[in-house]
Coordinates of C-alpha atoms in Angstrom, one line a residue:
M103 CA 0.1 0.2 -0.2
T104 CA 1.5 3.4 -1.0
V105 CA 0.9 5.3 2.2
N106 CA 3.1 8.4 2.3
K107 CA 2.0 11.9 2.7
S108 CA -1.6 12.5 4.0
L109 CA -3.8 12.9 6.0
I110 CA -5.0 14.3 9.5
A111 CA -3.5 14.2 12.8
V112 CA -5.0 13.5 16.1
L113 CA -4.8 13.8 19.7
L114 CA -6.2 11.3 22.0
M115 CA -8.4 12.6 24.7
T116 CA -8.8 10.8 28.2
A117 CA -11.2 11.0 30.9
G118 CA -10.4 13.6 33.6
L119 CA -9.6 12.3 37.1
G120 CA -11.1 14.4 40.3
A121 CA -9.5 15.3 43.4
C122 CA -9.6 14.4 46.9
G123 CA -12.1 14.2 49.7
G124 CA -11.6 15.4 53.1
G125 CA -10.8 13.0 56.1
G126 CA -7.7 11.8 54.7
S127 CA -9.8 9.9 52.2
V128 CA -9.2 10.4 48.2
S129 CA -11.9 10.1 45.6
F130 CA -11.8 9.8 41.9
N131 CA -14.3 11.5 39.3
T132 CA -14.3 9.4 36.1
S133 CA -17.0 11.1 34.6
P134 CA -16.1 12.8 30.8
P135 CA -15.6 16.5 31.3
P136 CA -18.4 18.8 30.2
A137 CA -19.2 19.4 26.9
G138 CA -17.5 22.1 25.1
P139 CA -19.8 24.6 23.4
S140 CA -18.7 23.9 19.7
E141 CA -18.2 20.2 20.3
G142 CA -20.2 18.0 18.1
L143 CA -20.5 16.4 14.5
W144 CA -21.4 19.0 12.1
Q145 CA -22.3 18.5 8.3
G146 CA -22.5 21.1 5.8
S147 CA -21.0 22.5 2.7
T148 CA -18.3 25.0 1.2
S149 CA -18.3 28.2 -0.9
S150 CA -16.3 25.9 -3.5
A151 CA -19.0 23.3 -3.8
R152 CA -18.0 20.5 -1.6
T153 CA -19.4 18.6 1.2
I154 CA -17.8 18.7 4.8
T155 CA -18.2 16.5 7.6
T156 CA -16.3 18.2 10.8
F157 CA -15.3 16.7 14.2
V158 CA -14.7 19.1 16.9
L159 CA -13.7 17.2 20.1
D160 CA -14.3 17.5 23.5
N161 CA -10.4 18.9 23.7
G162 CA -10.7 21.4 21.2
V163 CA -9.1 19.1 18.3
F164 CA -11.0 19.2 15.1
W165 CA -11.5 17.4 11.9
I166 CA -12.9 18.5 8.7
L167 CA -13.5 15.8 6.0
Y168 CA -14.1 17.4 2.5
S169 CA -15.4 15.8 -0.7
G170 CA -14.6 16.5 -4.3
S171 CA -16.0 19.5 -5.7
G172 CA -18.6 19.9 -8.5
P173 CA -22.2 18.5 -8.9
N174 CA -21.4 14.9 -8.0
P175 CA -18.7 14.8 -5.4
G176 CA -19.4 11.1 -4.5
T177 CA -18.8 10.1 -1.1
G178 CA -15.1 9.8 -1.3
I179 CA -12.8 12.1 1.0
A180 CA -10.6 14.3 -1.2
G181 CA -8.7 15.8 1.9
L182 CA -8.8 16.8 5.5
I183 CA -8.0 19.8 7.6
Q184 CA -6.8 19.2 11.3
G185 CA -6.0 21.2 14.0
S186 CA -6.8 22.5 17.6
G187 CA -9.1 25.3 18.3
T188 CA -10.5 27.5 21.2
S189 CA -14.1 28.2 21.6
I190 CA -15.1 31.6 23.3
N191 CA -18.5 33.2 23.6
G192 CA -20.0 31.9 20.4
S193 CA -16.6 32.2 18.5
F194 CA -14.0 29.4 17.3
S195 CA -10.5 29.9 16.2
S196 CA -7.2 28.0 15.1
A197 CA -4.1 29.1 13.8
D198 CA -2.3 25.8 13.7
A199 CA -4.6 23.7 11.0
K200 CA -3.2 21.4 8.5
D201 CA -4.9 20.7 4.9
V202 CA -4.1 17.3 3.5
N203 CA -5.2 17.4 0.1
L204 CA -5.5 14.3 -2.1
E205 CA -6.1 16.2 -5.3
G206 CA -2.4 16.8 -6.0
Q207 CA -1.9 20.0 -3.5
G208 CA 0.1 18.2 -0.8
I209 CA -0.1 19.4 2.8
G210 CA -0.6 23.2 3.4
A211 CA -1.0 25.6 6.4
A212 CA -4.8 26.9 7.3
T213 CA -6.4 29.1 9.9
V214 CA -10.1 28.5 10.8
S215 CA -12.3 31.0 12.1
A216 CA -16.0 30.2 13.1
S217 CA -19.3 31.3 14.8
Y218 CA -21.3 28.7 16.4
V219 CA -24.5 28.1 18.2
A220 CA -24.2 25.1 20.5
K221 CA -26.0 22.1 18.7
T222 CA -27.2 24.1 16.0
S223 CA -24.9 25.6 13.7
F224 CA -20.9 26.2 12.9
N225 CA -20.3 28.5 10.2
G226 CA -16.9 30.2 9.3
T227 CA -13.9 30.5 7.1
I228 CA -10.8 28.7 6.1
F229 CA -7.8 30.9 5.1
Y230 CA -4.7 29.6 3.2
P231 CA -1.8 32.0 3.8
N232 CA 0.4 30.7 1.6
L233 CA -2.4 30.8 -1.1
N234 CA -3.8 34.1 -0.2
Q235 CA -7.2 32.3 -0.6
T236 CA -10.1 32.1 1.8
V237 CA -13.1 29.5 1.5
S238 CA -16.2 30.0 3.5
F239 CA -18.6 27.1 4.9
A240 CA -21.8 26.3 6.7
S241 CA -22.9 23.6 8.6
N242 CA -25.4 22.0 11.0
Y243 CA -25.3 19.8 13.9
N244 CA -26.1 16.2 13.5
I245 CA -27.5 14.5 16.7
A246 CA -25.6 11.3 15.7
Y247 CA -22.8 12.4 17.6
E248 CA -24.6 11.9 20.9
Q249 CA -24.8 8.2 20.3
A250 CA -22.9 6.1 22.3
P251 CA -19.6 4.6 20.5
S252 CA -19.7 0.7 20.7
V253 CA -17.2 -1.7 19.7
A254 CA -20.0 -4.4 19.2
T255 CA -21.3 -2.0 16.5
L256 CA -18.0 -1.6 15.2
A257 CA -16.8 -4.8 14.7
G258 CA -17.0 -6.6 11.2
S259 CA -15.5 -6.6 8.0
Y260 CA -15.4 -3.4 5.7
T261 CA -14.1 -3.2 1.9
G262 CA -12.8 0.1 0.7
I263 CA -10.0 2.3 -0.2
A264 CA -7.0 3.5 1.5
S265 CA -5.8 7.1 0.5
T266 CA -3.1 9.3 1.0
A267 CA -1.8 12.4 -1.2
G268 CA -1.5 10.9 -4.6
A269 CA -1.8 7.2 -3.8
T270 CA -4.9 4.7 -3.3
D271 CA -5.4 1.0 -2.4
A272 CA -7.9 -1.2 -2.3
A273 CA -8.2 -2.6 1.2
I274 CA -10.0 -5.1 3.4
V275 CA -10.3 -4.1 7.2
R276 CA -11.7 -6.3 10.0
I277 CA -12.4 -5.2 13.5
D278 CA -13.0 -7.7 15.9
A279 CA -15.2 -7.7 19.3
S280 CA -12.3 -6.2 21.3
G281 CA -11.5 -3.6 18.9
N282 CA -8.7 -5.2 17.6
L283 CA -8.2 -4.0 13.6
N284 CA -6.4 -5.9 10.9
G285 CA -6.1 -4.9 7.3
I286 CA -4.7 -5.7 4.2
G287 CA -4.3 -4.0 0.6
T288 CA -4.2 -5.1 -2.7
S289 CA -0.3 -4.0 -2.8
G290 CA 0.4 -6.5 0.0
C291 CA 0.5 -3.7 2.7
Q292 CA -0.6 -5.2 6.1
F293 CA -1.3 -3.1 9.1
A294 CA -3.0 -3.9 12.5
G295 CA -4.2 -1.7 15.6
T296 CA -6.9 -1.0 18.1
A297 CA -10.2 1.2 18.0
S298 CA -11.6 2.0 21.5
P299 CA -14.6 4.2 22.4
H300 CA -13.5 7.9 22.9
A301 CA -14.4 9.6 26.1
R302 CA -17.2 11.6 24.8
G303 CA -18.9 11.7 21.3
N304 CA -19.8 8.8 18.7
L305 CA -16.0 8.3 18.0
Y306 CA -13.1 5.9 18.6
D307 CA -9.5 6.5 19.3
L308 CA -7.3 4.8 16.6
S309 CA -4.2 3.4 16.5
I310 CA -2.6 1.6 13.5
T311 CA 0.9 0.3 13.0
F312 CA 2.1 -0.8 9.7
K313 CA 4.1 -4.0 9.0
G314 CA 7.0 -2.9 6.4
G315 CA 7.3 -4.6 3.2
A316 CA 5.1 -3.0 0.6
C317 CA 3.9 -0.1 3.2
S318 CA 5.5 3.4 2.6
N319 CA 4.9 4.3 6.3
G320 CA 7.1 1.5 6.7
S321 CA 6.9 -0.1 10.5
N322 CA 5.7 3.3 11.9
T323 CA 2.8 3.6 14.3
L324 CA 0.0 6.2 13.4
T325 CA -2.8 7.7 15.7
G326 CA -6.3 9.1 14.9
I327 CA -10.1 8.8 15.2
A328 CA -12.6 6.5 13.3
Y329 CA -16.3 7.2 13.0
Y330 CA -18.8 4.6 12.0
D331 CA -21.8 5.6 10.3
A332 CA -24.4 3.2 11.0
A333 CA -27.0 4.3 8.6
A334 CA -24.6 4.2 5.9
R335 CA -22.7 1.2 6.9
R336 CA -19.6 3.3 6.1
L337 CA -16.1 3.3 8.4
Y338 CA -13.9 6.2 8.4
N339 CA -10.6 5.7 9.7
V340 CA -8.0 8.5 9.8
A341 CA -4.3 8.7 11.2
L342 CA -1.1 10.6 11.3
N343 CA 2.3 10.9 12.7
S344 CA 3.0 13.5 15.3
E345 CA 4.7 15.6 12.5
R346 CA 1.6 15.5 10.4
S347 CA 3.7 14.7 7.4
S348 CA 2.5 11.1 7.1
G349 CA -0.8 9.8 7.4
F350 CA -3.5 7.1 6.4
I351 CA -7.1 7.6 5.5
Y352 CA -9.5 4.8 4.7
V353 CA -13.1 4.7 3.7
G354 CA -14.9 1.3 3.8
L355 CA -18.4 -0.2 3.5
K356 CA -19.2 -3.0 5.9
L357 CA -19.8 -6.2 4.6
M358 CA -23.4 -8.0 5.6
R359 CA -21.7 -11.6 5.5
R360 CA -18.2 -13.2 5.5
A361 CA -16.5 -13.3 2.1
D362 CA -12.7 -14.2 0.8
P363 CA -11.0 -10.9 0.6
A364 CA -9.1 -11.4 -2.6
P365 CA -12.3 -11.2 -4.9
L366 CA -13.6 -8.4 -2.7
L367 CA -10.4 -6.2 -3.0
S368 CA -10.5 -6.7 -6.8
H369 CA -14.4 -5.8 -6.9
S370 CA -13.9 -3.1 -4.5
A371 CA -11.5 -1.1 -6.8
V372 CA -13.8 -1.2 -9.8
Q373 CA -17.2 -0.4 -8.1
M374 CA -15.6 2.4 -6.0
R375 CA -14.0 4.0 -9.1
R376 CA -17.6 3.8 -10.6
T377 CA -19.2 5.4 -7.8
G378 CA -16.9 8.2 -7.2
W379 CA -15.3 6.7 -4.0
L380 CA -11.8 7.0 -5.3
P381 CA -10.5 10.7 -5.1
R382 CA -10.6 12.4 -8.7
K383 CA -7.5 14.4 -9.5
V384 CA -8.6 18.0 -9.6
Y385 CA -5.8 20.7 -11.2
C386 CA -6.8 23.7 -9.5
H387 CA -4.7 25.8 -6.9
Q388 CA -7.0 25.9 -4.0
Y389 CA -7.1 23.3 -1.4
I390 CA -11.0 23.3 -1.0

């Protein structure tokens, strides 16, 4: 699997531990922290005719997944923007965002500014200083974020596409009832890892280790998040190294029954190119 530059980084969130009680005893509060005002799953579109899905986590880390542009963008991911932001009195801002584009633009710096109404709307702009370009977006809250993530729901076999900047590989991913993940691409690249429910929100903390050989990520371990769209039976895995210079993104459809991975891999590549799952190369100067 040719996985070199790519996508999104991630910071894993841990539940807060509380402090002490009186009389020499110590108590621990293992409840998740209170929800941030901009936290949630947001879905909408950009001024450049792309659909977007945004995750703002309980620790301020965010991910914006965007589609290809045009009237028929398909269900594939053409790129992703990741960073950390702050939310104050209806305003969200981030100065450290990275746009990882799969259409030939590579990785570029960005800033994000938005206004929000908690659990209602998240609207704003993305500015690319190196290009001096601004793209606006508007999105609405999706209550699916409030569902409890479950490894039992996530478990199963998926056929899909692993993508990076400039490369794709049809791949099978299997997740067992304990959240252990194993995958293999048509290139022969193998990877393994874990997916565990995030402290808050309908997300999973993801860790993936590549097994060398055909993997351009060598034997590195990447971390990120996973999201399972139960209605569409679609799994999104995204992970990045700490420098945000190498990563991995996988979009796969959950299979309804067991099957031999070999024909599925071949069928997957054909079907996903027909339906627009494979990123389309667009020769343009803006990221989104």
